[in-house]
Coordinates of C-alpha atoms and ligand atoms in Angstrom, one line a residue:
M910 CA -0.1 -0.2 -0.1
S911 CA 1.8 3.3 -1.0
T912 CA 1.6 6.4 1.0
V913 CA 4.4 8.0 -0.9
H914 CA 3.5 11.9 -1.9
P915 CA 5.8 14.7 -3.0
I916 CA 6.3 16.6 0.1
S917 CA 5.8 20.5 -0.2
L918 CA 7.0 22.8 2.6
Y919 CA 6.9 26.4 3.3
N920 CA 10.6 27.9 3.1
T921 CA 11.1 30.9 5.1
L922 CA 14.1 31.7 3.0
S923 CA 12.1 32.0 -0.3
R924 CA 8.8 33.1 1.3
S925 CA 7.3 30.4 -0.8
V926 CA 6.0 26.8 -0.7
E927 CA 8.6 24.5 -2.3
T928 CA 8.8 20.8 -3.1
V929 CA 11.2 18.9 -1.0
T930 CA 14.1 16.8 -2.7
P931 CA 17.4 15.9 -1.1
V932 CA 19.8 18.5 -1.9
D933 CA 22.6 16.1 -2.4
G934 CA 20.4 13.7 -4.9
S935 CA 20.5 10.9 -2.4
Q936 CA 17.4 9.4 -0.5
T937 CA 18.3 11.0 2.6
I938 CA 17.2 14.3 4.0
R939 CA 19.5 15.8 6.5
M940 CA 17.6 18.1 9.0
Y941 CA 18.8 20.3 12.0
S942 CA 16.6 21.5 14.7
C943 CA 17.7 24.0 17.1
G944 CA 17.2 22.2 20.5
P945 CA 16.7 23.3 24.0
T946 CA 18.5 25.4 26.4
V947 CA 19.0 23.3 29.2
Y948 CA 19.0 25.4 32.2
N949 CA 15.4 24.7 33.6
V950 CA 12.5 22.5 32.5
A951 CA 11.2 23.1 29.1
H952 CA 7.5 24.4 28.9
I953 CA 4.9 23.1 26.5
G954 CA 5.2 26.1 24.0
N955 CA 9.0 25.0 23.7
M956 CA 7.6 21.3 23.1
R957 CA 5.3 22.6 20.2
A958 CA 8.5 23.3 18.5
F959 CA 10.0 20.0 19.1
V960 CA 6.8 17.9 18.4
A961 CA 6.5 20.3 15.1
A962 CA 9.9 19.1 13.9
D963 CA 9.2 15.4 14.8
V964 CA 5.8 15.4 13.0
L965 CA 7.8 17.0 10.0
Q966 CA 10.6 14.4 10.1
R967 CA 7.8 11.7 10.3
V968 CA 6.0 12.8 7.1
L969 CA 9.2 13.1 5.4
R970 CA 10.0 9.3 6.2
T971 CA 6.4 7.8 6.0
V972 CA 4.7 10.1 3.5
G973 CA 8.0 11.3 1.5
G974 CA 9.5 7.8 1.6
Y975 CA 12.8 9.2 2.5
E976 CA 15.5 8.3 5.0
V977 CA 16.2 11.2 7.6
R978 CA 19.2 12.0 9.4
W979 CA 17.7 14.2 12.1
V980 CA 20.0 16.1 14.6
M981 CA 19.0 18.2 17.5
N982 CA 21.5 20.0 19.6
I983 CA 21.5 20.7 23.2
T984 CA 22.8 24.2 24.1
D985 CA 24.6 23.7 27.3
I986 CA 26.7 26.6 27.3
D987 CA 25.3 30.0 26.8
D988 CA 24.3 33.1 29.3
K989 CA 21.5 31.3 31.0
T990 CA 23.2 27.9 31.6
I991 CA 26.3 29.7 33.1
R992 CA 24.1 32.2 35.2
D993 CA 22.0 29.3 36.6
S994 CA 24.6 26.5 37.0
S995 CA 26.7 29.1 39.2
E996 CA 23.7 30.3 41.1
T997 CA 22.8 26.7 41.9
S998 CA 26.0 25.2 42.9
D999 CA 25.6 25.5 46.7
C1000 CA 22.4 23.6 47.3
W1001 CA 21.8 21.6 44.0
L1002 CA 24.9 20.5 42.6
P1003 CA 26.2 18.3 45.2
A1004 CA 23.2 16.4 44.9
M1005 CA 23.6 16.2 41.2
G1006 CA 27.2 15.0 41.8
S1007 CA 29.4 17.7 41.1
R1008 CA 32.5 18.7 42.5
A1009 CA 32.5 22.2 44.2
G1010 CA 34.3 25.1 42.5
D1011 CA 34.7 23.6 39.3
A1012 CA 33.2 25.7 36.8
H1013 CA 33.5 23.3 33.9
G1014 CA 32.0 20.3 36.1
D1015 CA 29.5 22.5 37.5
L1016 CA 28.1 23.5 34.2
R1017 CA 28.2 19.9 32.7
T1018 CA 26.5 18.4 35.6
F1019 CA 23.9 21.1 36.1
T1020 CA 23.1 20.8 32.2
A1021 CA 23.3 17.1 32.1
Y1022 CA 20.5 17.0 34.8
W1023 CA 18.0 19.3 32.8
M1024 CA 19.1 17.5 29.6
Q1025 CA 18.0 14.3 31.1
E1026 CA 14.8 15.7 32.1
F1027 CA 14.1 17.0 28.6
L1028 CA 14.9 13.7 27.2
H1029 CA 12.3 12.1 29.2
D1030 CA 9.6 14.9 28.5
I1031 CA 10.2 14.7 24.5
Q1032 CA 10.0 10.7 24.9
T1033 CA 6.7 11.1 26.8
L1034 CA 5.2 13.3 24.2
G1035 CA 6.1 10.7 21.4
I1036 CA 9.4 11.8 20.1
R1037 CA 11.5 8.7 19.6
Q1038 CA 15.2 8.9 20.3
D1039 CA 15.9 6.5 17.6
H1040 CA 14.9 8.8 15.3
L1041 CA 17.4 11.2 16.1
A1042 CA 20.9 10.6 14.3
A1043 CA 22.6 12.7 17.1
L1044 CA 21.8 15.0 20.0
P1045 CA 25.2 17.0 20.1
R1046 CA 26.0 18.8 23.4
A1047 CA 27.8 22.3 22.6
T1048 CA 30.6 21.9 24.9
D1049 CA 31.5 18.6 23.3
Y1050 CA 32.3 20.6 20.1
I1051 CA 34.2 23.5 21.2
Q1052 CA 37.3 22.6 18.9
P1053 CA 35.3 22.9 15.6
M1054 CA 33.6 26.1 17.0
Q1055 CA 37.1 27.6 17.7
Q1056 CA 37.9 26.6 14.3
L1057 CA 35.0 28.6 12.7
V1058 CA 35.7 31.7 14.8
V1059 CA 39.3 31.6 13.3
D1060 CA 38.0 30.7 9.8
I1061 CA 35.6 33.9 9.9
F1062 CA 38.4 36.0 11.3
N1063 CA 40.8 35.1 8.3
A1064 CA 38.0 35.7 6.0
G1065 CA 38.1 39.3 7.2
Y1066 CA 34.3 39.3 8.8
A1067 CA 35.5 39.3 12.6
Y1068 CA 37.7 41.4 15.0
V1069 CA 38.9 41.1 18.3
S1070 CA 37.9 43.7 21.0
Q1071 CA 38.6 43.5 24.7
G1072 CA 39.2 39.8 24.8
S1073 CA 36.1 38.7 22.9
V1074 CA 35.7 38.1 19.1
Y1075 CA 32.8 39.7 17.2
F1076 CA 31.2 39.4 14.0
N1077 CA 31.5 42.4 11.6
V1078 CA 28.0 42.8 10.2
G1079 CA 28.9 45.9 8.2
A1080 CA 32.0 44.1 6.6
Y1081 CA 29.7 41.1 6.0
A1082 CA 26.7 42.9 4.5
Q1083 CA 29.0 44.7 1.8
Q1084 CA 29.6 41.3 0.5
H1085 CA 26.6 39.2 1.0
A1086 CA 22.9 39.7 1.7
Y1087 CA 22.1 39.9 5.4
G1088 CA 18.5 39.9 6.4
R1089 CA 17.7 36.7 4.4
L1090 CA 15.5 35.3 6.9
Y1091 CA 14.2 38.4 8.3
T1092 CA 13.7 41.5 6.6
I1093 CA 15.8 44.2 8.2
D1094 CA 15.4 47.9 8.0
R1095 CA 18.7 49.3 7.0
E1096 CA 18.1 52.3 9.6
H1097 CA 18.4 49.7 12.2
F1098 CA 21.9 48.7 11.2
R1099 CA 24.3 50.2 14.1
E1100 CA 27.6 50.0 12.5
G1101 CA 30.2 49.5 15.4
V1102 CA 28.0 48.9 18.0
R1103 CA 28.7 45.6 19.6
I1104 CA 26.3 42.9 21.5
D1105 CA 27.7 40.4 23.8
A1106 CA 24.0 39.0 24.8
D1107 CA 23.1 35.7 23.0
E1108 CA 19.5 37.2 22.6
Y1109 CA 19.0 40.7 21.3
D1110 CA 16.0 42.5 19.8
R1111 CA 15.4 43.1 16.1
E1112 CA 15.4 47.0 16.5
S1113 CA 19.5 46.8 16.9
V1114 CA 21.4 45.2 14.3
S1115 CA 24.8 45.1 15.4
D1116 CA 28.2 43.5 15.7
F1117 CA 27.3 40.2 17.4
V1118 CA 29.6 38.0 19.7
L1119 CA 31.3 35.0 18.3
W1120 CA 33.7 34.3 21.3
K1121 CA 33.1 35.8 24.6
A1122 CA 36.0 36.9 26.8
Q1123 CA 35.7 34.8 30.3
K1124 CA 34.1 36.5 33.2
D1125 CA 35.4 35.8 36.9
G1126 CA 34.7 32.0 37.6
E1127 CA 32.8 31.1 34.2
P1128 CA 34.1 28.0 32.4
A1129 CA 36.3 28.9 29.5
W1130 CA 38.6 27.3 26.8
D1131 CA 41.6 28.9 25.3
L1132 CA 41.1 30.4 21.6
H1133 CA 44.4 30.9 19.6
I1134 CA 43.7 33.7 17.2
D1135 CA 45.4 36.2 15.4
G1136 CA 48.8 35.6 17.7
Q1137 CA 46.8 35.9 21.0
V1138 CA 45.2 33.5 23.5
L1139 CA 41.7 34.5 24.4
P1140 CA 40.2 32.5 27.4
G1141 CA 36.5 32.5 26.8
R1142 CA 33.5 30.4 25.2
P1143 CA 31.4 30.3 22.1
G1144 CA 28.3 32.6 21.4
W1145 CA 25.0 30.8 21.1
H1146 CA 24.5 31.3 17.4
L1147 CA 28.1 30.1 16.6
E1148 CA 27.2 26.8 18.4
C1149 CA 24.5 25.7 15.9
S1150 CA 26.7 26.7 12.9
A1151 CA 29.6 24.5 14.0
M1152 CA 27.4 21.7 15.2
S1153 CA 25.2 21.5 12.1
H1154 CA 28.3 21.5 9.7
E1155 CA 30.1 18.9 11.8
L1156 CA 27.2 16.5 11.9
L1157 CA 25.3 17.2 8.6
S1158 CA 27.8 18.8 6.2
P1159 CA 28.3 19.3 3.3
F1160 CA 26.2 22.5 3.1
P1161 CA 23.7 23.2 2.6
I1162 CA 21.8 20.8 4.5
D1163 CA 18.2 20.1 3.6
I1164 CA 16.2 21.7 6.4
H1165 CA 16.7 23.7 9.5
T1166 CA 13.8 24.0 12.1
G1167 CA 12.9 26.2 14.9
G1168 CA 10.6 28.7 16.4
V1169 CA 9.5 31.9 14.8
D1170 CA 11.5 33.9 17.3
L1171 CA 14.9 32.1 16.1
R1172 CA 14.5 33.7 12.6
F1173 CA 16.5 36.8 13.9
P1174 CA 18.9 37.1 15.3
H1175 CA 19.7 33.3 15.9
H1176 CA 19.1 31.9 12.5
E1177 CA 20.3 34.9 10.7
D1178 CA 23.6 35.0 12.3
E1179 CA 23.9 31.2 12.0
L1180 CA 23.6 31.5 8.4
A1181 CA 25.9 34.6 8.1
Q1182 CA 28.3 32.6 10.2
C1183 CA 28.4 29.7 7.8
C1184 CA 28.7 31.7 4.7
A1185 CA 31.5 33.8 6.1
G1186 CA 33.6 30.9 7.7
Y1187 CA 32.5 27.9 5.4
H1188 CA 32.5 29.9 2.1
V1189 CA 29.4 28.5 1.2
P1190 CA 26.2 30.1 -0.2
D1191 CA 23.8 28.7 2.2
Q1192 CA 23.7 26.5 5.4
S1193 CA 20.4 25.2 4.7
H1194 CA 18.0 25.0 1.7
F1195 CA 14.8 25.0 3.9
W1196 CA 14.4 27.2 7.0
V1197 CA 11.2 25.9 8.6
H1198 CA 9.6 28.0 11.5
N1199 CA 6.8 27.2 13.9
E1200 CA 4.6 29.6 15.2
F1201 CA 3.9 30.0 18.9
L1202 CA 1.9 28.6 21.5
E1203 CA 0.1 31.3 23.2
V1204 CA -1.8 32.0 26.4
D1205 CA -4.4 34.8 26.1
G1206 CA -2.6 36.4 22.9
R1207 CA 0.8 36.2 24.5
K1208 CA 3.9 33.9 23.6
M1209 CA 3.9 31.3 26.4
S1210 CA 7.4 32.1 27.7
K1211 CA 9.4 31.7 31.0
S1212 CA 10.0 35.4 31.2
L1213 CA 6.3 36.2 31.3
G1214 CA 5.5 33.4 33.8
N1215 CA 2.5 32.1 31.6
Y1216 CA 3.7 28.9 31.1
Y1217 CA 3.0 25.3 31.9
T1218 CA 5.5 22.4 31.8
L1219 CA 4.7 18.8 31.0
R1220 CA 4.8 17.8 34.4
D1221 CA 2.1 20.4 35.5
L1222 CA -0.2 19.2 32.9
L1223 CA 0.4 15.5 33.7
D1224 CA -0.3 16.3 37.4
K1225 CA -3.7 17.7 36.1
G1226 CA -4.6 14.3 35.0
F1227 CA -4.1 15.0 31.2
D1228 CA -2.6 12.3 28.9
P1229 CA 0.6 13.1 27.3
L1230 CA -0.8 11.9 24.0
D1231 CA -3.9 14.2 24.3
I1232 CA -1.3 17.1 24.6
R1233 CA 0.7 15.9 21.7
F1234 CA -2.8 15.7 19.8
A1235 CA -3.8 19.2 21.0
L1236 CA -0.5 20.5 19.4
L1237 CA -1.2 18.9 16.1
S1238 CA -4.8 20.4 16.1
A1239 CA -3.4 23.5 14.5
H1240 CA -1.0 23.9 11.4
Y1241 CA 2.4 24.4 12.8
R1242 CA 2.6 27.9 10.9
T1243 CA -0.5 29.3 12.7
V1244 CA -0.6 30.5 16.2
L1245 CA -2.1 28.0 18.8
N1246 CA -4.0 29.4 21.8
F1247 CA -3.3 27.0 24.8
T1248 CA -6.2 26.2 26.9
F1249 CA -7.3 23.1 29.2
E1250 CA -10.4 23.2 27.1
G1251 CA -8.4 22.6 24.0
V1252 CA -6.9 19.7 25.4
R1253 CA -9.9 18.2 26.5
A1254 CA -11.5 18.7 23.0
A1255 CA -8.3 17.0 21.7
A1256 CA -8.8 14.2 24.2
A1257 CA -12.1 13.4 22.9
A1258 CA -11.3 13.6 19.4
R1259 CA -8.1 11.3 19.9
R1260 CA -10.6 9.0 21.7
R1261 CA -13.0 8.9 18.8
V1262 CA -10.4 7.6 16.6
Q1263 CA -8.9 5.2 19.0
E1264 CA -12.5 3.5 19.2
Y1265 CA -12.8 3.2 15.8
I1266 CA -9.3 1.6 15.6
W1267 CA -10.4 -0.7 18.4
D1268 CA -13.5 -1.6 16.4
L1269 CA -11.2 -2.5 13.3
V1270 CA -9.2 -4.7 15.7
D1271 CA -12.3 -6.5 16.9
R1272 CA -13.5 -6.7 13.2
T1273 CA -10.3 -8.3 11.6
D1274 CA -9.8 -10.5 14.7
G1275 CA -6.0 -10.9 13.7
Y1276 CA -6.6 -11.3 10.2
E1277 CA -4.0 -9.3 8.2
V1278 CA -3.6 -8.1 4.3
V1279 CA -0.2 -7.2 3.1
D1280 CA -1.0 -6.2 -0.2
A1281 CA 1.6 -3.7 -1.8
D1282 CA -0.7 -2.6 -4.6
A1283 CA -3.8 -2.0 -2.8
P1284 CA -4.9 1.6 -3.0
N1285 CA -4.6 3.6 0.3
P1286 CA -7.9 4.2 1.8
L1287 CA -6.4 7.2 3.7
Q1288 CA -5.1 8.7 0.7
E1289 CA -6.6 12.1 1.4
V1290 CA -5.1 12.1 4.9
F1291 CA -1.8 11.5 3.5
Q1292 CA -2.2 14.0 1.0
E1293 CA -2.8 16.6 3.5
L1294 CA 0.2 15.7 5.3
A1295 CA 2.2 16.1 2.4
N1296 CA 0.7 19.5 1.7
D1297 CA 3.2 21.5 4.3
V1298 CA 2.3 19.3 7.1
H1299 CA -1.2 20.4 7.3
T1300 CA -2.0 18.4 10.4
P1301 CA -5.6 20.1 11.1
K1302 CA -6.9 19.4 7.4
A1303 CA -5.5 15.9 7.5
L1304 CA -7.3 15.3 10.8
A1305 CA -10.5 16.5 9.3
A1306 CA -10.2 14.4 6.7
L1307 CA -9.6 11.5 8.8
H1308 CA -13.0 12.0 10.7
T1309 CA -14.8 12.5 7.5
F1310 CA -13.4 8.9 6.4
I1311 CA -14.5 7.5 10.0
N1312 CA -17.8 8.9 9.5
V1313 CA -18.3 7.9 6.0
H1314 CA -17.0 4.3 6.5
P1315 CA -18.6 2.6 9.5
V1316 CA -16.8 -0.5 10.8
E1317 CA -20.0 -2.5 11.0
E1318 CA -20.3 -2.1 7.1
M1319 CA -17.1 -3.8 6.3
D1320 CA -16.0 -7.2 5.7
E1321 CA -12.9 -8.6 7.6
H1322 CA -10.7 -8.1 4.6
E1323 CA -11.8 -4.3 3.9
A1324 CA -11.3 -3.7 7.8
A1325 CA -7.8 -5.2 8.0
R1326 CA -6.8 -3.0 4.8
V1327 CA -8.0 0.0 6.6
L1328 CA -6.6 -0.9 9.8
Y1329 CA -3.1 -1.3 8.2
A1330 CA -3.6 2.2 6.6
F1331 CA -4.3 3.6 10.0
G1332 CA -1.2 1.9 11.2
L1333 CA 0.9 4.0 8.5
L1334 CA -0.9 7.1 9.5
N1335 CA 0.0 6.5 13.3
S1336 CA 3.8 6.2 12.4
V1337 CA 3.3 10.2 11.8
V1338 CA 0.7 11.1 14.2
A1339 CA 1.8 8.7 16.9
V1340 CA -1.0 8.9 19.4
W1341 CA -3.0 5.6 18.8
T1342 CA -2.5 2.0 19.6
A1343 CA -3.5 -1.1 17.3
Q1344 CA -3.2 -3.3 20.7
P1345 CA -6.6 -4.8 21.6
R1346 CA -9.2 -2.8 23.5
P1347 CA -8.2 -3.0 27.2
E1348 CA -10.6 -4.7 29.3
I1349 CA -12.2 -2.3 31.7
E1350 CA -13.4 -3.4 35.1
I1351 CA -16.8 -1.6 36.1
P1352 CA -17.5 -1.6 39.7
D1353 CA -20.9 -2.8 40.5
D1354 CA -22.3 0.4 41.9
V1355 CA -21.6 2.0 38.8
L1356 CA -23.3 -0.9 36.8
D1357 CA -26.2 -0.3 39.1
L1358 CA -26.4 3.4 38.7
A1359 CA -25.8 3.2 34.7
D1360 CA -28.8 0.5 34.8
A1361 CA -30.9 2.9 36.9
R1362 CA -30.3 5.7 34.5
W1363 CA -31.0 4.0 31.5
E1364 CA -34.6 2.9 33.1
A1365 CA -35.1 6.5 33.8
R1366 CA -34.5 7.8 30.2
L1367 CA -36.7 4.9 28.8
A1368 CA -39.4 6.3 31.3
K1369 CA -38.6 9.7 29.9
N1370 CA -37.8 10.8 33.7
W1371 CA -35.3 13.3 32.6
A1372 CA -34.5 15.0 35.9
E1373 CA -33.6 11.6 37.5
A1374 CA -31.5 10.5 34.3
D1375 CA -29.6 13.7 34.7
R1376 CA -29.3 13.2 38.7
L1377 CA -27.8 9.7 37.9
R1378 CA -25.5 10.9 35.3
D1379 CA -24.0 13.4 37.6
A1380 CA -23.7 10.5 40.3
L1381 CA -21.9 8.6 37.6
A1382 CA -19.5 11.3 36.9
A1383 CA -18.9 11.9 40.5
L1384 CA -17.5 8.3 40.5
G1385 CA -15.3 8.9 37.3
W1386 CA -17.7 7.3 34.7
H1387 CA -20.1 8.4 32.0
M1388 CA -22.6 6.5 29.5
K1389 CA -22.4 6.4 25.8
D1390 CA -26.2 6.2 24.8
G1391 CA -27.0 4.3 21.7
K1392 CA -30.2 3.3 19.9
D1393 CA -30.7 0.1 21.9
G1394 CA -28.3 0.3 24.8
Y1395 CA -25.2 1.9 26.2
D1396 CA -21.6 1.9 26.9
I1397 CA -20.0 2.6 30.4
L1398 CA -16.9 4.6 29.9
P1399 CA -14.3 6.3 32.1
L1400 CA -14.2 10.1 31.9
E1401 CA -11.6 11.4 30.0
P1402 CA -8.7 12.7 32.0
G1403 CA -8.7 16.4 32.8
T1404 CA -12.3 16.8 32.9
Ligands
AMP2966 P1 14.8 27.6 23.9 O1 15.1 26.4 24.8 O2 14.2 28.9 24.7 O3 16.0 28.1 22.8 O4 13.6 27.3 23.1 C1 13.4 26.1 22.2 C2 12.6 26.0 21.1 O5 11.4 26.4 21.7 C3 13.0 27.1 19.9 O6 12.8 26.7 18.9 C4 12.0 28.3 20.2 O7 11.6 29.0 19.0 C5 10.7 27.6 20.6 N1 9.6 28.1 21.6 C6 10.0 28.7 22.4 N2 8.8 29.5 23.1 C7 7.6 29.0 22.3 C8 6.4 29.2 22.3 N3 5.6 29.7 23.0 N4 5.7 28.4 21.3 C9 6.4 27.6 20.2 N5 7.5 27.6 20.2 C10 8.4 28.1 21.3
ZN2967 ZN1 20.4 27.0 16.7

């Protein structure tokens, strides 16, 4: 059964939808995702970025028919990891196993802890580690980062000032386009102004730091450049340029992903560094950016304090797969407003599909078809996924399919064919199971209440039926009424 379709994808670089074909003519897509900064627990807004990248790479595999070499970096050295690992050292780090007073050791230990938390969270959200070819930690790639600083310097696009090395945006912009991913107003160029912070606003395009001079007590490595030794550490943008080159070169790679906030300065500067230091016209062919998860119209973020972590939501009783499904309910390029109600709606929608899959499993009763030429019954669903990973349209097409094709009307062979297609779909969406329906033990008092409510309904005693419905809900159950009978089901989590 073929699912292969040409994949189209919006490219921030060209501002248009283009067809994906591997740049090197092989069958492998090389994809780099800017990963987390591991100084704290990631929030569910960050998770939108990683789930979006995951679904994209799954679409490329299952719908595009490609191999994918997917790399996601771990930023374990930047302003925030340094700040928090030094602040944490007294109370937390001994418990994490660090030796006191060792800046390198503290940083590695501190960030290793948050990296493990991150890996656990993404796994809980259905991101498979075996889909990732590498999860490079920045501090393991200091040497190639230093080499890139030297190469940029030798090409004439960097200078040393007070122990740091800066990228000379003015000199670069005379030879290359700057502002390819994010249109920059010329009047915002501030020639000769230097910025040390890893993150800066869009209103001030200035020389950004490639190599930061060591401050007291900070971890540092020696950079040999221009006859000097500069103890310091890499800037954030530099890290991704060097790691993507180390693990995925030659440039351009096929796809580079991140949230829209990374377009500028992070991705613009990554791109400029690569062009300047590696002498290539492009770092990546596609640049793919997901929109924000918002809360009441504002980006979910640590600094605004309007965030939920995965743990917060699990503690409220939500199922992680419902959270994944909720994140897929909007197209990755539109803003998604986060609400508990939205996750509950996703839970109900996911459950409807799961019930259908269980009906198919019951209907086929172990019967399997493996017919390579059979038409794919979910053709339209796959088509929508191939169309710029349009998950909401794909899910709408899926619900239409379910409504139009009741399992009761299928024979064993037909049910097996449909079940097979659902399995392929689930290798992209990854929220359902084809294991047989779990047996649910329903307590006697719940059975009695349900029986009484059914009788009350038949007698059209609506007030009594409602009272019994509430009594069932208080025990964590609800009834799904049919024409001739009912099912008793546990209430969805989070309700
Ligand atoms: P950080 O660890 O802050 O570098 O962020 C990791 C990823 O999460 C980046 O790709 C960000 O663009 C992305 N991100 C951060 N906040 C949000 C949000 N509210 N919605 C969607 N993506 C986000
Ligand atoms: Zn990056």
